[in-house]
């Protein structure tokens, strides 16, 4: 088996040189799927893995824009349309200076399996730019978003490809991009999700990724007769996913002791309360400041250039970025008594870290299962747009909750190994079968 896995990976690496994040994401899936595919030769004969690692289409484009000084700036834009076997391409847009082909291909590849897990009809894609929104004025962000959409608009559409937010892309950016799409196409359609409530957005979409991740971890805790109530939790990030993860954890009676940004983390021994969380939302969504500023108003410690994985906690919710938990971090967490990990971010744990969690037999939920609530609720936004009506908060939240329960059940179905549930294997096989069967049914396209 090891040889087969290596053979597949050698080919992927040869065809996609210099793309370490993409190799990492593919390797994890190939390791889970190879034994399953050996038992189900129809997938091998149809060369499904070989087809799935090749994007259906990848667009790279120039984005020129004018900054406030009147100077010309040039960024690079991307959209990776990975797989449309089960529905129109769907997935977020990331604006961050680190964005490159490797990162977007890993995210698009993960998105295909994640979207399949949601039970909704969505294919997988990801896009973005190396544009850095930090330190830019609203006007500059608008100019960039308009420039970005001036090319992207010809590749997307409500039945073709429906982008949404990700790192650096929230309600403000979706608004500017939607405005530009509407102007260019002269159409008001559900071409993006994460829209404002007054113009086609869905209630609960901003909350969905964080809420969904907590719902998923609560399901995992139930399998051990436990719950999140009273548990000490460490959260990383302070953006969209982190904010609503903390909100739901507080609602369930957990104690959240950390949040972070790319400069460092805050540790609040007594637990972050609603007032402090409200301040984080204002700081990050309106004032666009640094997490360190919380120490001015609240009794918390700040650790510069550190990640929050050395604190003593029962559960962790990495919600910032990829590869933020190393093997050493994972060892420290296990040693300090951590029993559950819910990945709000995409691929936040390194392969070494995953091995540590799995060998310790603790509850480990990979991102493609744990954070699928965001895109699932995007799918619900698409349904509401198609019907031209909006559901209530309760209706969307109930649907989200049921979807997370269904994803958990599916992971258990494919990942149960005696008493232990391998959620990585479960999520990969459950996500894969639906896409693979659709690809076989649709022939060589
Ligand atoms: P935001 O831009 O709202 O927030 C990102 C947070 O992570 C910020 O606190 C940011 O700090 C921190 N961060 C970003 N990059 C780095 C880095 N390289 N090192 C350290 N910290 C970093 O993004 P989201 O909350 O939307 O996304 C967070 C994660 O969740 C990503 O992995 C994303 O792919 C994933 N995700 C998002 C979904 C969504 O619906 N938005 C759905 C599913 C997954 P700073 O401000 O200093 O940059
Ligand atoms: O990684 C993700 O699932 C997202 N950024 C959300 C994608 C979406 O289309 O809502």
Coordinates of C-alpha atoms and ligand atoms in Angstrom, one line a residue:
X1 CA 0.0 0.0 0.0
X2 CA 2.8 2.4 0.9
X3 CA 4.4 1.9 -2.5
X4 CA 1.1 2.6 -4.3
X5 CA 0.7 5.8 -2.3
X6 CA 4.2 6.9 -3.1
X7 CA 3.7 6.1 -6.8
X8 CA 0.6 8.3 -6.9
X9 CA 2.4 11.1 -5.0
X10 CA 5.5 11.0 -7.2
X11 CA 3.3 11.7 -10.2
X12 CA 1.5 14.5 -8.5
X13 CA 4.8 16.1 -7.4
X14 CA 6.4 15.7 -10.8
X15 CA 3.4 17.4 -12.5
X16 CA 3.0 20.2 -9.9
X17 CA 6.5 21.2 -8.9
X18 CA 7.1 23.8 -6.2
X19 CA 3.5 23.4 -4.7
X20 CA 4.1 22.0 -1.2
X21 CA 0.7 22.9 0.2
X22 CA -1.1 21.2 -2.7
X23 CA 1.1 18.1 -2.3
X24 CA 0.3 18.0 1.5
X25 CA -3.5 18.2 0.9
X26 CA -3.4 15.6 -1.8
X27 CA -1.2 13.2 0.2
X28 CA -3.5 13.2 3.2
X29 CA -6.4 12.3 0.9
X30 CA -4.5 9.7 -1.1
X31 CA -3.3 8.0 2.1
X32 CA -6.9 7.6 3.3
X33 CA -8.3 6.6 0.0
X34 CA -5.8 4.1 -1.4
X35 CA -6.9 1.1 0.7
X36 CA -10.6 2.0 -0.1
X37 CA -9.9 2.3 -3.9
X38 CA -8.0 -1.0 -3.8
X39 CA -11.2 -2.6 -2.5
X40 CA -13.4 -0.7 -5.1
X41 CA -11.5 -1.2 -8.4
X42 CA -14.1 0.8 -10.4
X43 CA -12.5 4.0 -9.1
X44 CA -9.1 2.8 -10.0
X45 CA -10.1 1.8 -13.6
X46 CA -11.8 5.2 -14.1
X47 CA -8.6 6.9 -12.8
X48 CA -10.6 9.1 -10.5
X49 CA -7.7 10.2 -8.3
X50 CA -5.6 11.1 -11.3
X51 CA -8.5 13.2 -12.7
X52 CA -9.4 14.8 -9.4
X53 CA -5.9 16.3 -8.8
X54 CA -6.1 18.0 -12.2
X55 CA -8.2 21.3 -12.0
X56 CA -10.9 21.4 -14.6
X57 CA -9.8 25.0 -15.3
X58 CA -7.3 27.4 -13.7
X59 CA -7.4 31.1 -14.6
X60 CA -4.6 33.5 -13.7
X61 CA -5.0 37.2 -14.5
X62 CA -3.5 40.7 -14.0
X63 CA -5.3 43.1 -11.7
X64 CA -4.1 46.7 -12.2
X65 CA -5.6 49.4 -9.9
X66 CA -4.9 53.0 -8.7
X67 CA -4.0 53.6 -5.1
X68 CA -5.0 56.8 -3.2
X69 CA -1.8 58.6 -4.3
X70 CA -2.7 58.0 -7.9
X71 CA 0.1 55.4 -8.3
X72 CA -0.5 52.3 -10.4
X73 CA -0.4 49.0 -8.5
X74 CA -0.4 45.5 -10.1
X75 CA -1.6 42.3 -8.3
X76 CA -2.2 38.8 -9.6
X77 CA -5.7 37.2 -9.5
X78 CA -6.7 33.5 -9.6
X79 CA -9.7 31.2 -9.9
X80 CA -9.1 27.5 -9.7
X81 CA -12.2 25.6 -10.9
X82 CA -11.4 22.2 -9.5
X83 CA -14.4 20.0 -10.0
X84 CA -18.0 20.4 -11.2
X85 CA -19.2 16.8 -11.0
X86 CA -21.9 17.4 -8.4
X87 CA -22.8 21.1 -8.9
X88 CA -21.6 24.5 -10.0
X89 CA -18.1 25.4 -8.8
X90 CA -18.3 26.9 -5.3
X91 CA -15.6 28.2 -2.9
X92 CA -14.1 31.3 -1.3
X93 CA -11.8 34.1 -2.4
X94 CA -8.7 34.8 -0.3
X95 CA -6.8 38.2 -0.4
X96 CA -3.5 37.7 1.4
X97 CA 0.1 38.5 0.3
X98 CA 1.0 34.7 0.7
X99 CA -1.6 33.7 -2.0
X100 CA -0.1 31.6 -4.8
X101 CA -1.0 28.7 -7.0
X102 CA 0.0 26.0 -4.5
X103 CA -2.2 27.5 -1.7
X104 CA -5.2 28.0 -3.9
X105 CA -4.9 24.5 -5.4
X106 CA -4.8 22.9 -2.0
X107 CA -7.8 25.0 -0.9
X108 CA -9.7 24.1 -4.1
X109 CA -8.9 20.4 -3.7
X110 CA -10.1 20.4 -0.1
X111 CA -13.2 22.3 -1.2
X112 CA -14.4 19.6 -3.6
X113 CA -14.5 17.0 -0.8
X114 CA -15.9 19.4 1.8
X115 CA -18.7 20.6 -0.5
X116 CA -19.6 17.0 -1.2
X117 CA -19.9 16.3 2.5
X118 CA -22.4 19.2 3.0
X119 CA -25.0 17.0 1.2
X120 CA -25.8 20.0 -1.1
X121 CA -25.1 20.1 -4.8
X122 CA -21.9 22.2 -5.1
X123 CA -18.7 21.6 -7.0
X124 CA -15.4 22.9 -5.7
X125 CA -13.3 26.0 -6.5
X126 CA -11.1 28.6 -4.8
X127 CA -9.7 32.0 -5.9
X128 CA -7.9 35.0 -4.7
X129 CA -5.1 37.4 -5.0
X130 CA -1.8 38.4 -3.4
X131 CA -3.4 41.8 -2.7
X132 CA -2.9 42.7 1.0
X133 CA -6.0 44.5 2.4
X134 CA -4.0 45.5 5.6
X135 CA -3.3 49.2 5.8
X136 CA -5.4 50.0 2.7
X137 CA -8.2 52.6 2.7
X138 CA -11.8 51.6 1.9
X139 CA -11.4 53.4 -1.4
X140 CA -8.3 51.4 -2.2
X141 CA -10.0 48.1 -1.3
X142 CA -13.0 49.1 -3.5
X143 CA -10.7 49.9 -6.5
X144 CA -8.9 46.6 -6.1
X145 CA -12.2 44.6 -5.8
X146 CA -13.5 46.3 -8.9
X147 CA -10.3 45.6 -10.8
X148 CA -10.4 41.9 -9.7
X149 CA -14.0 41.5 -10.7
X150 CA -13.5 43.2 -14.1
X151 CA -11.7 40.0 -15.2
X152 CA -13.3 37.4 -12.9
X153 CA -16.9 38.2 -14.0
X154 CA -16.4 36.4 -17.3
X155 CA -15.6 33.1 -15.6
X156 CA -18.4 33.0 -13.0
X157 CA -22.2 33.0 -12.8
X158 CA -25.0 31.7 -10.6
X159 CA -25.1 28.4 -12.4
X160 CA -21.3 28.3 -13.3
X161 CA -19.2 29.3 -10.3
X162 CA -20.3 31.1 -7.1
X163 CA -17.4 32.6 -5.0
X164 CA -17.6 33.7 -1.4
X165 CA -15.3 35.1 1.3
X166 CA -12.2 33.6 3.0
X167 CA -9.1 35.2 4.6
X168 CA -9.1 39.0 3.8
X169 CA -12.5 38.8 2.1
X170 CA -15.6 39.6 4.2
X171 CA -18.8 41.5 3.8
X172 CA -17.1 44.7 2.6
X173 CA -15.2 43.0 -0.2
X174 CA -18.1 40.9 -1.3
X175 CA -20.2 44.1 -1.6
X176 CA -17.7 45.8 -3.8
X177 CA -17.3 42.7 -6.0
X178 CA -21.0 42.1 -6.2
X179 CA -21.6 45.8 -7.3
X180 CA -19.0 45.5 -10.1
X181 CA -20.4 42.1 -11.3
X182 CA -23.9 43.6 -11.4
X183 CA -22.7 46.6 -13.4
X184 CA -20.8 44.6 -15.9
X185 CA -23.5 41.9 -16.5
X186 CA -26.6 44.1 -15.9
X187 CA -28.0 41.2 -13.8
X188 CA -28.9 40.9 -10.1
X189 CA -28.2 37.2 -9.4
X190 CA -26.9 35.1 -6.6
X191 CA -23.4 35.0 -8.1
X192 CA -21.6 35.5 -4.8
X193 CA -22.5 34.4 -1.3
X194 CA -21.9 36.2 2.0
X195 CA -23.9 39.1 0.6
X196 CA -25.5 41.8 2.9
X197 CA -28.9 40.9 4.3
X198 CA -30.6 43.7 2.3
X199 CA -29.3 42.6 -1.0
X200 CA -29.7 38.8 -1.2
X201 CA -27.6 37.6 1.8
X202 CA -28.7 34.9 4.2
X203 CA -29.1 35.2 7.9
X204 CA -26.5 33.0 9.8
X205 CA -24.0 33.0 6.9
X206 CA -21.5 35.2 8.8
X207 CA -21.9 33.0 11.9
X208 CA -22.0 29.7 10.0
X209 CA -18.4 28.5 9.9
X210 CA -17.8 29.1 13.6
X211 CA -21.2 27.8 14.7
X212 CA -20.9 24.8 12.5
X213 CA -17.4 23.9 13.8
X214 CA -18.7 24.0 17.4
X215 CA -21.8 21.9 16.5
X216 CA -19.4 19.3 15.0
X217 CA -17.2 19.2 18.0
X218 CA -20.2 18.8 20.3
X219 CA -21.2 15.8 18.2
X220 CA -17.8 14.3 18.7
X221 CA -17.9 14.9 22.4
X222 CA -21.3 13.1 22.5
X223 CA -19.6 9.9 21.2
X224 CA -17.7 9.9 24.5
X225 CA -20.6 10.8 26.6
X226 CA -19.2 14.3 27.2
X227 CA -20.0 17.9 26.1
X228 CA -18.3 21.2 25.7
X229 CA -20.0 22.7 28.8
X230 CA -17.4 23.9 31.2
X231 CA -14.5 23.0 29.0
X232 CA -11.5 25.3 28.6
X233 CA -11.0 26.1 24.9
X234 CA -8.1 27.8 23.0
X235 CA -9.1 29.5 19.8
X236 CA -6.6 31.0 17.2
X237 CA -7.5 33.8 14.9
X238 CA -9.8 36.7 15.5
X239 CA -11.5 37.0 12.1
X240 CA -14.8 35.7 10.9
X241 CA -14.4 32.0 11.8
X242 CA -12.8 32.7 15.2
X243 CA -15.4 35.3 16.3
X244 CA -18.4 33.1 15.8
X245 CA -16.6 30.0 17.2
X246 CA -16.1 31.9 20.4
X247 CA -19.7 33.2 20.4
X248 CA -21.1 29.6 20.1
X249 CA -18.7 28.2 22.7
X250 CA -19.8 30.9 25.2
X251 CA -23.4 30.0 24.5
X252 CA -22.7 26.3 25.2
X253 CA -21.0 27.2 28.5
X254 CA -17.4 26.7 27.6
X255 CA -14.6 28.9 28.7
X256 CA -12.5 30.5 25.9
X257 CA -9.1 31.6 27.1
X258 CA -7.3 32.7 23.8
X259 CA -7.7 34.5 20.5
X260 CA -4.9 35.6 18.1
X261 CA -3.9 37.4 15.0
X262 CA -0.7 37.2 12.9
X263 CA 1.2 39.3 15.5
X264 CA 0.5 37.2 18.6
X265 CA -2.2 35.9 21.0
X266 CA -4.1 37.1 24.0
X267 CA -4.6 34.9 27.1
X268 CA -7.5 35.7 29.3
X269 CA -7.2 33.3 32.3
X270 CA -10.7 34.2 33.6
X271 CA -12.3 33.5 30.1
X272 CA -13.3 35.9 27.3
X273 CA -16.8 37.1 28.0
X274 CA -19.5 38.7 25.7
X275 CA -18.2 42.2 26.4
X276 CA -14.7 41.3 25.4
X277 CA -15.9 39.4 22.3
X278 CA -18.0 42.4 21.2
X279 CA -14.8 44.5 21.5
X280 CA -13.0 41.9 19.2
X281 CA -15.7 42.2 16.6
X282 CA -15.5 46.0 16.6
X283 CA -11.7 46.0 16.6
X284 CA -11.4 43.5 13.7
X285 CA -14.5 44.3 11.6
X286 CA -14.7 48.1 11.9
X287 CA -11.5 49.6 13.4
X288 CA -9.3 47.0 11.7
X289 CA -6.8 47.0 14.6
X290 CA -4.5 44.5 16.3
X291 CA -5.5 41.9 18.9
X292 CA -2.8 43.3 21.3
X293 CA -5.1 46.4 21.7
X294 CA -7.4 44.3 23.9
X295 CA -4.9 44.4 26.8
X296 CA -5.7 48.2 27.1
X297 CA -9.3 47.5 28.2
X298 CA -9.3 43.9 29.5
X299 CA -7.4 41.9 32.0
X300 CA -5.5 39.6 29.6
X301 CA -1.9 38.9 28.8
X302 CA -0.4 39.3 25.3
X303 CA 2.2 37.0 23.8
X304 CA 4.0 38.6 20.9
X305 CA 4.8 36.3 17.9
X306 CA 3.5 33.2 19.7
X307 CA 0.6 30.8 18.9
X308 CA -1.8 29.8 21.6
X309 CA -0.9 26.0 21.7
X310 CA 1.1 26.0 24.9
X311 CA -1.8 27.0 27.2
X312 CA -3.6 24.3 29.2
X313 CA -6.9 23.5 27.6
X314 CA -9.5 20.8 26.9
X315 CA -10.3 21.7 23.3
X316 CA -8.7 23.7 20.6
X317 CA -10.2 25.5 17.6
X318 CA -7.5 26.6 15.1
X319 CA -9.3 29.3 13.1
X320 CA -6.5 31.4 11.5
X321 CA -4.6 29.7 8.6
X322 CA -2.9 26.5 7.3
X323 CA -0.1 24.8 9.1
X324 CA -0.5 26.7 12.4
X325 CA -0.2 23.5 14.6
X326 CA 3.2 21.8 14.3
X327 CA 4.1 18.3 15.5
X328 CA 5.6 19.9 18.6
X329 CA 2.5 22.0 19.3
X330 CA 0.4 18.9 19.0
X331 CA 2.6 17.0 21.5
X332 CA 2.3 19.9 23.9
X333 CA -1.5 20.0 23.6
X334 CA -1.9 16.2 24.1
X335 CA 0.5 16.4 27.1
X336 CA -1.5 19.2 28.7
X337 CA -4.7 17.1 28.5
X338 CA -6.4 18.4 25.3
X339 CA -9.1 16.0 24.2
X340 CA -10.6 17.6 21.1
X341 CA -9.6 19.6 18.0
X342 CA -12.1 21.3 15.7
X343 CA -10.4 22.8 12.6
X344 CA -12.2 26.0 11.8
X345 CA -9.4 26.9 9.4
X346 CA -8.4 24.8 6.3
X347 CA -5.5 22.4 7.0
X348 CA -4.3 24.2 10.1
X349 CA -2.5 21.0 11.4
X350 CA 0.7 19.8 9.8
X351 CA 0.9 16.1 8.9
X352 CA 3.2 15.5 11.9
X353 CA 0.5 17.2 14.2
X354 CA -2.3 15.0 12.8
X355 CA -0.2 11.9 13.5
X356 CA 0.3 13.0 17.1
X357 CA -3.5 13.6 17.6
X358 CA -4.4 10.3 16.0
X359 CA -1.9 8.3 17.9
X360 CA -3.2 9.8 21.1
X361 CA -6.7 8.6 20.0
X362 CA -8.2 12.0 20.8
X363 CA -11.1 13.6 19.0
X364 CA -9.7 15.2 15.8
X365 CA -12.0 16.8 13.3
X366 CA -10.3 17.8 10.0
X367 CA -11.3 21.1 8.4
X368 CA -13.1 19.7 5.5
X369 CA -15.7 18.2 7.9
X370 CA -15.5 20.7 10.8
X371 CA -15.6 24.0 8.9
X372 CA -18.1 22.8 6.2
X373 CA -20.9 24.8 7.8
X374 CA -19.7 28.0 6.1
X375 CA -20.0 26.7 2.6
X376 CA -23.1 24.7 3.5
X377 CA -24.8 27.9 4.5
X378 CA -23.6 29.5 1.3
X379 CA -25.5 26.7 -0.4
X380 CA -28.5 27.7 1.6
X381 CA -28.0 31.3 0.5
X382 CA -28.0 30.1 -3.1
X383 CA -31.3 28.2 -2.6
X384 CA -32.9 31.3 -1.1
X385 CA -31.7 33.4 -4.0
X386 CA -33.1 30.9 -6.5
X387 CA -36.4 30.9 -4.8
X388 CA -36.3 34.7 -4.3
X389 CA -37.2 34.5 -0.6
X390 CA -35.4 34.5 2.7
X391 CA -35.6 32.1 5.6
X392 CA -35.6 33.1 9.2
X393 CA -32.6 32.9 11.5
X394 CA -34.0 29.8 13.2
X395 CA -34.8 28.1 9.9
X396 CA -31.2 28.6 8.6
X397 CA -29.6 27.7 11.9
X398 CA -31.6 24.5 12.2
X399 CA -30.6 23.5 8.7
X400 CA -27.0 24.3 9.5
X401 CA -27.1 22.3 12.7
X402 CA -28.8 19.3 10.9
X403 CA -26.1 19.4 8.1
X404 CA -23.3 19.3 10.7
X405 CA -25.0 16.3 12.4
X406 CA -25.3 14.6 9.1
X407 CA -21.6 15.3 8.2
X408 CA -20.6 13.8 11.6
X409 CA -22.8 10.7 11.0
X410 CA -21.2 10.2 7.6
X411 CA -17.7 10.5 9.0
X412 CA -18.6 7.9 11.6
X413 CA -20.0 5.6 8.9
X414 CA -16.8 5.6 6.9
X415 CA -14.2 6.2 9.7
X416 CA -15.2 3.9 12.5
X417 CA -12.3 1.5 13.5
X418 CA -13.6 -0.5 16.4
X419 CA -14.1 2.0 19.2
X420 CA -12.1 4.8 17.6
X421 CA -13.4 7.1 14.9
X422 CA -10.8 8.2 12.3
X423 CA -12.5 11.4 11.1
X424 CA -9.9 12.0 8.5
X425 CA -10.6 8.7 6.8
X426 CA -14.3 9.1 7.3
X427 CA -14.4 12.6 5.8
X428 CA -12.2 11.7 2.9
X429 CA -14.1 8.6 1.9
X430 CA -17.5 10.0 2.4
X431 CA -16.7 13.2 0.4
X432 CA -14.9 11.2 -2.3
X433 CA -17.6 8.6 -3.2
X434 CA -20.3 11.0 -4.2
X435 CA -17.9 13.0 -6.5
X436 CA -16.3 9.9 -7.9
X437 CA -19.7 8.2 -8.7
X438 CA -20.9 11.4 -10.4
X439 CA -17.7 11.6 -12.4
X440 CA -18.1 8.0 -13.6
X441 CA -21.8 8.5 -14.5
X442 CA -20.9 11.6 -16.5
X443 CA -18.2 9.9 -18.6
X444 CA -14.9 11.3 -19.7
X445 CA -15.5 15.0 -19.5
Ligands
LIG1 P1 -10.3 36.4 8.3 O1 -9.6 37.2 7.3 O2 -11.7 36.9 8.8 O3 -9.5 36.1 9.6 C1 -8.2 35.5 9.5 C2 -7.6 35.5 10.9 O4 -6.5 34.6 10.9 C3 -7.1 36.8 11.4 O5 -7.1 36.9 12.8 C4 -5.7 36.8 10.8 O6 -4.8 37.7 11.5 C5 -5.3 35.4 11.1 N1 -4.3 35.0 10.0 C6 -4.4 35.0 8.7 N2 -3.3 34.6 8.1 C7 -2.4 34.3 9.1 C8 -1.1 33.8 9.1 N3 -0.4 33.6 7.9 N4 -0.5 33.6 10.3 C9 -1.2 33.9 11.4 N5 -2.4 34.3 11.5 C10 -3.0 34.5 10.3 O7 -10.5 34.9 7.7 P2 -11.5 33.8 8.1 O8 -11.9 33.8 9.5 O9 -12.6 33.8 7.1 O10 -10.7 32.5 7.8 C11 -9.9 31.8 8.7 C12 -9.6 30.4 8.3 O11 -10.9 29.7 8.1 C13 -8.9 30.2 6.9 O12 -8.1 29.0 7.0 C14 -10.1 30.0 6.0 O13 -9.7 29.3 4.8 C15 -11.0 29.1 6.8 N6 -12.4 29.1 6.5 C16 -13.1 30.2 6.3 C17 -14.5 30.1 6.0 C18 -15.4 31.3 6.0 O14 -16.6 31.1 5.8 N7 -14.9 32.5 6.1 C19 -15.1 28.8 5.8 C20 -14.3 27.7 6.0 C21 -13.0 27.8 6.4 P3 -4.4 39.1 10.8 O15 -5.6 39.9 10.9 O16 -3.2 39.5 11.6 O17 -4.0 38.7 9.4
LIG2 O1 -13.1 27.4 2.9 C1 -14.4 27.6 2.8 O2 -15.2 26.7 2.8 C2 -14.8 29.0 2.6 N1 -14.0 29.9 2.6 C3 -16.3 29.3 2.3 C4 -16.6 29.0 0.9 C5 -18.0 29.4 0.5 O3 -18.3 29.3 -0.7 O4 -18.9 29.8 1.3

